[in-house]
Coordinates of C-alpha atoms and ligand atoms in Angstrom, one line a residue:
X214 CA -30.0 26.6 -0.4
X215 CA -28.7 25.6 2.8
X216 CA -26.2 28.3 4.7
X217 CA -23.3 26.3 4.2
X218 CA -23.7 25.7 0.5
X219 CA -23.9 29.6 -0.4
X220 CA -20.5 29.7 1.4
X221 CA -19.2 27.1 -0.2
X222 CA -20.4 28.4 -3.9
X223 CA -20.0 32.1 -2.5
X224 CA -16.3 30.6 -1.9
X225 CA -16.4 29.7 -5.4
X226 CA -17.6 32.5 -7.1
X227 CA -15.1 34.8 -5.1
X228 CA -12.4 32.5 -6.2
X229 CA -13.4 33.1 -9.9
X230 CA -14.0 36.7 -9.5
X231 CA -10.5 37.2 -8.4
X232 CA -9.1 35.1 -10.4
X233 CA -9.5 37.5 -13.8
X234 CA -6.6 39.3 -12.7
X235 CA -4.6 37.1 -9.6
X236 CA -2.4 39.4 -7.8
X237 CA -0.5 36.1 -7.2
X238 CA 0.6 32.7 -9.7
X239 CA -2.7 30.9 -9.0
X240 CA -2.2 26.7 -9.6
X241 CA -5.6 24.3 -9.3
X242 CA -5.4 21.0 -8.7
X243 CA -7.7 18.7 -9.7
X244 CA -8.4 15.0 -7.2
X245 CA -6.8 15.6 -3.5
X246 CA -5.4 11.8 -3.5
X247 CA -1.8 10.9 -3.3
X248 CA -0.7 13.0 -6.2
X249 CA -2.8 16.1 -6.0
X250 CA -2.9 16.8 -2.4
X251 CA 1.1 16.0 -2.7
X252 CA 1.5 18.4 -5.3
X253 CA -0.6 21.5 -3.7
X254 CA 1.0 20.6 -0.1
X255 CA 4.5 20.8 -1.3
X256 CA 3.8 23.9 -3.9
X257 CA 2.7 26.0 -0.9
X258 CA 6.1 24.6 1.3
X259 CA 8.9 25.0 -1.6
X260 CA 7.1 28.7 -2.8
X261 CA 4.1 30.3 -0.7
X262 CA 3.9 33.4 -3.0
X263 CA 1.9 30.8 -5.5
X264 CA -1.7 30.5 -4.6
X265 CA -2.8 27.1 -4.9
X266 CA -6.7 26.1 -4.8
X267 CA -7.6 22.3 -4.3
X268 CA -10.5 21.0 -6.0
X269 CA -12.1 17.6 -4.4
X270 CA -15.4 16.0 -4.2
X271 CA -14.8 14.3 -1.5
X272 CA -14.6 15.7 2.2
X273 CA -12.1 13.4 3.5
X274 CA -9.5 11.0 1.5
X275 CA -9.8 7.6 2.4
X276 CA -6.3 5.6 1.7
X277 CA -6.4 2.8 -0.9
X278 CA -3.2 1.5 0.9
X279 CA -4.4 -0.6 4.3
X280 CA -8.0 -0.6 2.7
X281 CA -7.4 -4.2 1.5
X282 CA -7.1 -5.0 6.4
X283 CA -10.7 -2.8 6.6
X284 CA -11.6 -6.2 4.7
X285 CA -10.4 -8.8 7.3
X286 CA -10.8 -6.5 10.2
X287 CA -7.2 -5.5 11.1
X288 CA -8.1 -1.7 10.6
X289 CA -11.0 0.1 10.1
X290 CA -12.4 2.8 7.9
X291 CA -11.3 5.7 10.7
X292 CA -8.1 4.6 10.5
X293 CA -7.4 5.1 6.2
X294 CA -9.8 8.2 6.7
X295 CA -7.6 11.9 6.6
X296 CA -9.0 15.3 6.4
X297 CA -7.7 18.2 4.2
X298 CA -7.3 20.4 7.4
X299 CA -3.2 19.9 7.2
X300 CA -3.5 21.4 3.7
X301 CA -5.5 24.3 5.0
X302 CA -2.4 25.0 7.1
X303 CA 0.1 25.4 4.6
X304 CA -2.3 27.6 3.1
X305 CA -4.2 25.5 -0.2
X306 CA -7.5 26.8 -0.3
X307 CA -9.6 23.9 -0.8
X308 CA -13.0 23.6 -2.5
X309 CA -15.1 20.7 -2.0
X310 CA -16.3 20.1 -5.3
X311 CA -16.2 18.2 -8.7
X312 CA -14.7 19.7 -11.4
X313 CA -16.7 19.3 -14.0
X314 CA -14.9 20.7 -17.0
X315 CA -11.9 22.1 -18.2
X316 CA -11.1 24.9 -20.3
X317 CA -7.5 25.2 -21.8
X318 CA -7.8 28.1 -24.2
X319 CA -9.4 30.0 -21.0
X320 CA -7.3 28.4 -18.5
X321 CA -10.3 27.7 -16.3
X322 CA -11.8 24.8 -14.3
X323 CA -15.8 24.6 -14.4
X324 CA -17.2 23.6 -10.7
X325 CA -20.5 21.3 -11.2
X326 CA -22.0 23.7 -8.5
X327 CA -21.3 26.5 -10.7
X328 CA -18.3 28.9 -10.9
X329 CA -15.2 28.7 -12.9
X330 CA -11.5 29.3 -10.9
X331 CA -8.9 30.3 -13.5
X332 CA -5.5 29.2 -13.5
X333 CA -2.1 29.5 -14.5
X334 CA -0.9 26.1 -14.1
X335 CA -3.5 23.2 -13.8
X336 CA -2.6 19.7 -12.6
X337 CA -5.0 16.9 -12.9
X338 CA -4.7 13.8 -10.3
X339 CA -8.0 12.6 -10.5
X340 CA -7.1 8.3 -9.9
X341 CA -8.7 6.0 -12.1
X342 CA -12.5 5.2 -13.6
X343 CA -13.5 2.0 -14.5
X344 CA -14.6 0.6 -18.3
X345 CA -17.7 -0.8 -16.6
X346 CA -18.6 -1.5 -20.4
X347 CA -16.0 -4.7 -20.4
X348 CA -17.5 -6.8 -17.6
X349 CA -21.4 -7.3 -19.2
X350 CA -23.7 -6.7 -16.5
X351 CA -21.2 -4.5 -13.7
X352 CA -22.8 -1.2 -13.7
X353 CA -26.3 -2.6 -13.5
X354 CA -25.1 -4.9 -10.4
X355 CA -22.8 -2.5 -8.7
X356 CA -25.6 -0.4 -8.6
X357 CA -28.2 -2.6 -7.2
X358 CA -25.2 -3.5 -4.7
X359 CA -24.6 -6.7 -5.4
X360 CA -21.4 -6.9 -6.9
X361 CA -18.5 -4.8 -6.1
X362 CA -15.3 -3.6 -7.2
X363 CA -13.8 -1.8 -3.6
X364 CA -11.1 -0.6 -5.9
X365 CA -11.5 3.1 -4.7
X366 CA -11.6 3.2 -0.8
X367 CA -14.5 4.0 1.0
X368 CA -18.2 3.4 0.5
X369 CA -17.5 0.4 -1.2
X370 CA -14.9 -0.7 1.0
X371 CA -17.2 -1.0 3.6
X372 CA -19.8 -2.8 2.0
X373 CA -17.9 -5.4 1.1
X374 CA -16.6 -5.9 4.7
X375 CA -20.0 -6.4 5.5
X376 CA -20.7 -9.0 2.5
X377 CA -18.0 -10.9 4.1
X378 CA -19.1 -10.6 7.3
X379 CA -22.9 -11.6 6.6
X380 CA -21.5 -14.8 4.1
X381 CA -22.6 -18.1 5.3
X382 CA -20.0 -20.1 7.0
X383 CA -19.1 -22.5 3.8
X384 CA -19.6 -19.8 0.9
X385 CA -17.6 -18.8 -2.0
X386 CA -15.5 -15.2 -2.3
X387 CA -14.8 -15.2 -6.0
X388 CA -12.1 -12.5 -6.6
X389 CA -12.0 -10.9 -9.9
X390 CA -8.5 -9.3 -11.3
X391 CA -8.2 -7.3 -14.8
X392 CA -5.2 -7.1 -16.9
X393 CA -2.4 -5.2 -16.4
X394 CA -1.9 -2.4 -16.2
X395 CA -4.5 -1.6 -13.3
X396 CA -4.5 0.3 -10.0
X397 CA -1.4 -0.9 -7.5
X398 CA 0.3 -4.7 -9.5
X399 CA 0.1 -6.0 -5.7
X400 CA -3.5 -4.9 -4.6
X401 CA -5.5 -7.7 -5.6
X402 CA -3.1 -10.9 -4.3
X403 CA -2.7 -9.0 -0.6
X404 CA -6.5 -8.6 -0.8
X405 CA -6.5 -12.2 -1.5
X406 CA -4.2 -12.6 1.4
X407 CA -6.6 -10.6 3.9
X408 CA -10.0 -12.7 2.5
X409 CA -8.1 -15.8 3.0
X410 CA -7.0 -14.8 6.7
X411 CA -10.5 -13.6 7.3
X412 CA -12.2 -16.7 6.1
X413 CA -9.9 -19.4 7.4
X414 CA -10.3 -17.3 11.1
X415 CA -14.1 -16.7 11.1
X416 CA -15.7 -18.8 8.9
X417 CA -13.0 -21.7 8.1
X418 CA -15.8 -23.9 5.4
X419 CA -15.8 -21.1 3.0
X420 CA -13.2 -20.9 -0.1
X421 CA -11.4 -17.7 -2.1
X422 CA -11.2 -18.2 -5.5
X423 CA -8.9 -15.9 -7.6
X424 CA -9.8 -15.4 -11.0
X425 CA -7.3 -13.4 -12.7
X426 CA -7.1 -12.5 -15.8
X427 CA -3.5 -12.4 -16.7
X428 CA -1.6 -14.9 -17.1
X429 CA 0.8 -15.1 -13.9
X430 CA 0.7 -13.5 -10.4
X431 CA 1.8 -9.7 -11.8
X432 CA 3.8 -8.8 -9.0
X433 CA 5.6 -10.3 -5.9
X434 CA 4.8 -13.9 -7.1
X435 CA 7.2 -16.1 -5.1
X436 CA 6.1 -14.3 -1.9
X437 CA 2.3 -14.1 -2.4
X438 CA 2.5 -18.0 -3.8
X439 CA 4.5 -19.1 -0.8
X440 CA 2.2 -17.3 2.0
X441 CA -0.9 -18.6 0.0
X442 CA 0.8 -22.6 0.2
X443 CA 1.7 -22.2 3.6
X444 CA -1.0 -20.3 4.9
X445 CA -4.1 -20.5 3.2
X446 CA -4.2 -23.7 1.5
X447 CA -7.6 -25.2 1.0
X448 CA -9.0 -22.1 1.4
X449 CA -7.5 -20.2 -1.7
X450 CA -7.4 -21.4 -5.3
X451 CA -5.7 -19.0 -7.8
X452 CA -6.6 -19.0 -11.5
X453 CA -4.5 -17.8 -14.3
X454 CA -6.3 -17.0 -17.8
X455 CA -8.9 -16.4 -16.2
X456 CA -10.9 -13.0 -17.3
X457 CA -14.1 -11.7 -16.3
X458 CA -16.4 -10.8 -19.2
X459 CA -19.7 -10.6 -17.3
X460 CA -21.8 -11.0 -14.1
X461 CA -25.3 -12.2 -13.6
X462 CA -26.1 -10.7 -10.4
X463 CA -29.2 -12.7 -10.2
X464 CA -27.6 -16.3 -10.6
X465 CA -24.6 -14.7 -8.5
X466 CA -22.0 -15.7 -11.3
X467 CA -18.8 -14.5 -12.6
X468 CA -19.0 -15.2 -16.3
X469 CA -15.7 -16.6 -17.8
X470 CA -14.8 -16.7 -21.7
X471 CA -15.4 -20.6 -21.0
X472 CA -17.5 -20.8 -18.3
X473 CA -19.3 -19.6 -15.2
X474 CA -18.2 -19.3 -11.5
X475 CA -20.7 -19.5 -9.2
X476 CA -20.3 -17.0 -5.7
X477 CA -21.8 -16.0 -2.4
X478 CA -19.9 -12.6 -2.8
X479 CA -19.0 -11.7 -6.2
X480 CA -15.7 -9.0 -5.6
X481 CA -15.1 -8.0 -9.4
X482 CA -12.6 -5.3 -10.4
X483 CA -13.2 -4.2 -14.0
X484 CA -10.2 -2.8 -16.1
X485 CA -9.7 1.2 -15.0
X486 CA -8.5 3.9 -17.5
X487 CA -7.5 7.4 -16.3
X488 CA -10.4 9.5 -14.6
X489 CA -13.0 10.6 -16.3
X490 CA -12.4 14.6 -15.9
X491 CA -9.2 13.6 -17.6
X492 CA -10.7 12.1 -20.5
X493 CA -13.3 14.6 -20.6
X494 CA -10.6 17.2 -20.9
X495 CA -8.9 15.7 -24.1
X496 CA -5.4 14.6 -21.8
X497 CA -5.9 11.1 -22.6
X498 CA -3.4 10.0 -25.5
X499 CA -3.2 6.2 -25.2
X500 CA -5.7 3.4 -25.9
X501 CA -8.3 5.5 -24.5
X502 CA -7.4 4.9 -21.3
X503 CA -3.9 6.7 -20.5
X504 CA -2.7 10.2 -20.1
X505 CA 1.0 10.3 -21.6
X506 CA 3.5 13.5 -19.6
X507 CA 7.0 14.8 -20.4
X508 CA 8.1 13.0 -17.0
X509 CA 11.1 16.0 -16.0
X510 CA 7.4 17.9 -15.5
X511 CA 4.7 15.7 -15.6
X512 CA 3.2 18.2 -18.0
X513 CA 0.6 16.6 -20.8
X514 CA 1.8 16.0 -24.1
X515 CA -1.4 16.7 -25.6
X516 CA -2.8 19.9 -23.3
X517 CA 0.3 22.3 -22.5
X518 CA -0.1 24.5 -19.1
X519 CA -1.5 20.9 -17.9
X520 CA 0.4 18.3 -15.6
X521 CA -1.5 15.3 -15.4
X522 CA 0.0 12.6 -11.7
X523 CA -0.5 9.2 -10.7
X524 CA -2.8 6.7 -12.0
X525 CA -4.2 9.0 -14.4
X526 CA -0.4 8.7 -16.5
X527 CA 0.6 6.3 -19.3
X528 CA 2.9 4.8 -16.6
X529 CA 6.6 5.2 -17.5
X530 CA 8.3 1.5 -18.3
X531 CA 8.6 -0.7 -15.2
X532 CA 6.5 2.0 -13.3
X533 CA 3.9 0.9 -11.1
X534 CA 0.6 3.0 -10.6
X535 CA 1.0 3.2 -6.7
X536 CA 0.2 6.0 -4.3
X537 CA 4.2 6.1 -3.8
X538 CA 4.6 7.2 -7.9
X539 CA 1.6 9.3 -7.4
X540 CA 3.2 11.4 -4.2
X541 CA 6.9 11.4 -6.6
X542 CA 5.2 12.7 -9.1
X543 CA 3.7 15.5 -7.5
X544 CA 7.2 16.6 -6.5
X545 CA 8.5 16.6 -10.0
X546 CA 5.3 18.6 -11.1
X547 CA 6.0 20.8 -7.8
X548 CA 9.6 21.7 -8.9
X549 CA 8.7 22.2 -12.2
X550 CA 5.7 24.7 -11.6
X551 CA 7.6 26.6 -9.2
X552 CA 10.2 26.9 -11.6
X553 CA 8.1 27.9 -14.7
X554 CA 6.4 30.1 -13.3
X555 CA 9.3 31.9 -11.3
X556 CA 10.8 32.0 -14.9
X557 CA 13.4 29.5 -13.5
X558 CA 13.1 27.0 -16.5
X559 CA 13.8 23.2 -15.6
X560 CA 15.4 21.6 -12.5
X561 CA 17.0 18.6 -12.3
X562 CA 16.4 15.5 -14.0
X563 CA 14.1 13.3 -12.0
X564 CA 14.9 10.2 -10.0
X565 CA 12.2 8.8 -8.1
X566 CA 12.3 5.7 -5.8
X567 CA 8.9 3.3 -5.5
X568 CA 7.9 1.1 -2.2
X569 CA 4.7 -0.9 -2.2
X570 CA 4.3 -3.0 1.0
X571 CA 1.9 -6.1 0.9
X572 CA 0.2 -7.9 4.0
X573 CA 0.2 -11.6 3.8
X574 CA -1.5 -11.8 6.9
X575 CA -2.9 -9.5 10.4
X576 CA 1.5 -9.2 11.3
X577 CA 3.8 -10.2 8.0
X578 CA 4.4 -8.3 5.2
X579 CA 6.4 -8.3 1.7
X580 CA 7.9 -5.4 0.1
X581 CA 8.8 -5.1 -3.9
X582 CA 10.9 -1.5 -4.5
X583 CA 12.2 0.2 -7.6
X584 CA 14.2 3.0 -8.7
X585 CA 13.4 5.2 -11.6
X586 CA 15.6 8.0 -13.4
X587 CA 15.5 10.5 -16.6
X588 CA 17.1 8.6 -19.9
X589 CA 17.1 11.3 -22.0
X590 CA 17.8 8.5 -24.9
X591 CA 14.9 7.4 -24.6
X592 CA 12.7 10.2 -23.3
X593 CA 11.2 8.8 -20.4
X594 CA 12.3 7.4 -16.8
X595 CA 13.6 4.1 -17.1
X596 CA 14.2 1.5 -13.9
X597 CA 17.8 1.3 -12.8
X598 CA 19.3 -2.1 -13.4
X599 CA 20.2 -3.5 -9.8
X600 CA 18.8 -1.1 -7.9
X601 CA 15.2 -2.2 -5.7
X602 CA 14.1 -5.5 -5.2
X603 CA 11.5 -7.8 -3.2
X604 CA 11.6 -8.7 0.5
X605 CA 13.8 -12.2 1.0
X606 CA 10.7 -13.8 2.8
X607 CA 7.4 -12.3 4.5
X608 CA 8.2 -11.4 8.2
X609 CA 6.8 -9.9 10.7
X610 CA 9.4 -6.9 10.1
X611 CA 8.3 -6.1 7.1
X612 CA 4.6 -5.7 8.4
X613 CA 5.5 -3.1 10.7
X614 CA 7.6 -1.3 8.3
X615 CA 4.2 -1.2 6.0
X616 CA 2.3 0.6 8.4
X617 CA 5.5 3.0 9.0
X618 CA 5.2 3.6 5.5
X619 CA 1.7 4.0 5.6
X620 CA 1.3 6.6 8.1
X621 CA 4.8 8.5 6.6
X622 CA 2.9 8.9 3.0
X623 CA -0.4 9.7 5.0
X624 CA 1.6 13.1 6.7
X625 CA 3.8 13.2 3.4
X626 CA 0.5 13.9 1.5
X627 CA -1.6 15.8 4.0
X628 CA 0.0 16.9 7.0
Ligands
FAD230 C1 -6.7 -2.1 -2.5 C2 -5.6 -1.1 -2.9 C3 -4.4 -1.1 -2.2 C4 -3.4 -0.3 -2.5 N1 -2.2 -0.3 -1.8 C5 -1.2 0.5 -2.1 C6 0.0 0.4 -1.4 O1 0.2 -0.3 -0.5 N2 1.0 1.3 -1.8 C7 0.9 2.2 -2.8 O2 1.8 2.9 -3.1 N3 -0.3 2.2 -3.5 C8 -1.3 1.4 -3.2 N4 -2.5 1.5 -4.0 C9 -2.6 2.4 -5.1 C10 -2.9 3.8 -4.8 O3 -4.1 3.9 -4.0 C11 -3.1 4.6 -6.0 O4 -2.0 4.4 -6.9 C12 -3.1 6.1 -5.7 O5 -4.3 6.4 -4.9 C13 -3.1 7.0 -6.9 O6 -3.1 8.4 -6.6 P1 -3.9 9.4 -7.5 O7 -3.6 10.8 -6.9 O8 -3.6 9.1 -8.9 O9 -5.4 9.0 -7.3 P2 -6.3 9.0 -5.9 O10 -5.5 8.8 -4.7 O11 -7.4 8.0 -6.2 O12 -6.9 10.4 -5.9 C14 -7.8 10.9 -6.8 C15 -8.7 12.0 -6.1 O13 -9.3 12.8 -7.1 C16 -10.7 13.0 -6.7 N5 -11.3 13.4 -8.0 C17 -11.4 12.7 -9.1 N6 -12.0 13.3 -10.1 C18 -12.4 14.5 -9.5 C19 -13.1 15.7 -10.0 N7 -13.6 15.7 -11.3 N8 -13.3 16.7 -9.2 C20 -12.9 16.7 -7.9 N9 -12.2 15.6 -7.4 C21 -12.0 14.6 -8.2 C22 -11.1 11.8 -6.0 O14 -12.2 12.0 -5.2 C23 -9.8 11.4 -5.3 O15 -9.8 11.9 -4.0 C24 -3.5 0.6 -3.6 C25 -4.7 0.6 -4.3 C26 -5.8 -0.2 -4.0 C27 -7.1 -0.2 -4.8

């Protein structure tokens, strides 16, 4: 076993040894994305008496949001990379590994490198998986590398920068959305946007199509419809209806309920359900895909002592899954484990505000914003009537105010 390994597991092991009888509240959190590294930042800030332990697989997180301009080469993979060093300073201890099991009963989290950590509160952010199962032929050709999804940031994200870069000048990009709901409404037309932009710059014979599978543009249509007319024309062609059931990664096609569509890069996006250490753990309650919380706490209606963030949730009505809800809700669950476990009870009822900026192209963005609050009528947060909107027209403005929020929910999260 290499040195820093024992430390790591030694790390581990100590953290379990100690955690039989914590002098302190100890909290874990589970996935060190928007909502958990949210959540374990802003415990440590409101109440520093509560020990809070970070468990992540990864050794960096690499942003979702801006991945989409890694694609056409406005930004790079340096640039949506952030280490956990800022949560270090407030004090999270984290552990770099995958949780590989939960124990309610217990109240302990299983490391896959061996060791449990118990807790006293648990929160569980770990993003999305995918149902590889309903796109015939995905796993097999993601594997090999062929087809991709670039749906979680990073290795992937890369790759298919590179497919794009080594496509002949006159190739097809066939872009492949699931139905709603799925990771960020907006993702998939702004990474329409930055293929477009890339291919009518660098390789202007090629064509984008869009297959999606619901019915209508989900989100921002006017605005993504209008910069695709005036700016990509001839190079995009959007698709309605149109729903990926397999790939053949051999005859490079995209198979359709009707038909097959024939690509040089095949970028396919199966439908996601919550992650799998949250199905593993029993928190899933909808459709087998969604985890449904009492939203004043995020806490799990199936699994109490658990609070289950982001896109992991049976999202609230209206409520996007967006690294913006994922960073609110860690401050709901924040507030609400502090005050549980100081014997405080509940605070306030929540009202959380969501911002998800779009690039049309390299400078212009769109923005679409919403404002959700506690109905106790109807038991869940509920958009307020009048109150968010979308961006008049895409501007130049609005670009710049997408990398301000970019870089704000970066240091938000992890600074
Ligand atoms: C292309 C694209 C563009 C986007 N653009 C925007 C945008 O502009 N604005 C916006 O608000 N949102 C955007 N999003 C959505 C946003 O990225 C997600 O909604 C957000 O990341 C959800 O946060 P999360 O905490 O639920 O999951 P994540 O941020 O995915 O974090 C999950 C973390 O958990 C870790 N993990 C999972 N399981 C385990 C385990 N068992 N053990 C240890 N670690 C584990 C993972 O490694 C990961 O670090 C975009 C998404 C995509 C794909």
């Amino acid at each position: 076993m290499k040195r820093r390994d024992f430390l790591k597991l030694a790390a581990a092991f100590s953290l379990a040894g100690c955690a039989t009888t914590p002098s302190k509240a100890r909290v874990v959190v589970i996935g060190g994305g928007f909502g958990g590294a949210t959540a374990a930042k802003y415990i440590r800030m409101w109440d520093p008496s509560i020990d809070v332990v970070l468990v992540e697989r990864e050794s960096a997180f690499v942003s979702c949001p801006i991945s989409n301009l890694v694609l056409a080469g406005y930004s790079n993979m340096q640039e949506i990379s952030h280490g956990y060093d800022g949560l270090r300073r407030h004090g999270v201890q984290v552990v770099r590994d995958e949780a590989s099991a939960i124990d309610p009963a217990k109240k302990s989290v299983r490391l896959a490198r061996g060791g449990d950590i118990s807790y006293e509160r648990l929160i569980v952010s770990p993003g999305i998986d995918f149902n590889f199962g309903e796109v015939q032929g995905f796993d097999a050709a993601m594997q090999a590398g062929r087809v991709l999804h670039a749906w979680k940031a990073g290795a992937q994200t890369e790759a298919l920068r590179r497919q794009l870069v080594e496509m002949r000048d006159g190739g097809v990009v066939v872009l492949s959305i699931p139905l709603a709901p799925y990771r960020c409404p907006p993702g998939p037309y702004e990474r329409a946007c930055m293929i477009a932009a890339y291919l009518k710059q660098a390789k202007p014979r090629s064509k984008l199509l869009v297959l999606d599978a619901n019915p209508d543009v989900t989100s921002k249509g006017g605005l993504f419809k209008a910069a695709w007319k005036d700016l990509y024309a001839g190079v995009l062609e959007y698709r309605g209806n149109a729903k990926a059931v397999g790939v053949d990664a051999t005859a490079m096609t995209v198979k359709l309920e009707v038909e097959d569509v024939k690509g040089d890069v095949l970028n396919v996006v199966p439908p996601h359900r919550a992650g799998n250490i949250a199905v593993q753990a029993g928190l899933v309650t909808h459709n087998n895909r969604w985890c449904d919380v009492d939203w004043r706490s995020m806490e799990s209606k199936k699994v109490p002592g658990i609070h289950v963030l982001g896109d992991a949730t049976l999202s609230a009505p209206a409520m996007p899954k967006s690294g913006s809800m994922a960073n609110n809700h860690a401050k709901i669950a924040a507030a609400a484990i502090i005050g549980a476990l100081g014997g405080r009870g509940a605070g306030p009822d929540p009202k959380i505000i969501n911002t998800c900026y779009s690039f049309v192209s390299e400078k212009e963005g769109i923005r679409v914003s919403s404002v959700h609050e506690w109905d106790a009528g109807q038991g869940t947060l509920i958009g307020v009537k009048g109150a968010g909107g979308v961006s008049a027209a895409r501007s130049e403005s609005e670009g710049t105010y997408a990398w301000n929020w970019a870089r704000t929910i970066w240091a938000d999260s992890l600074a």
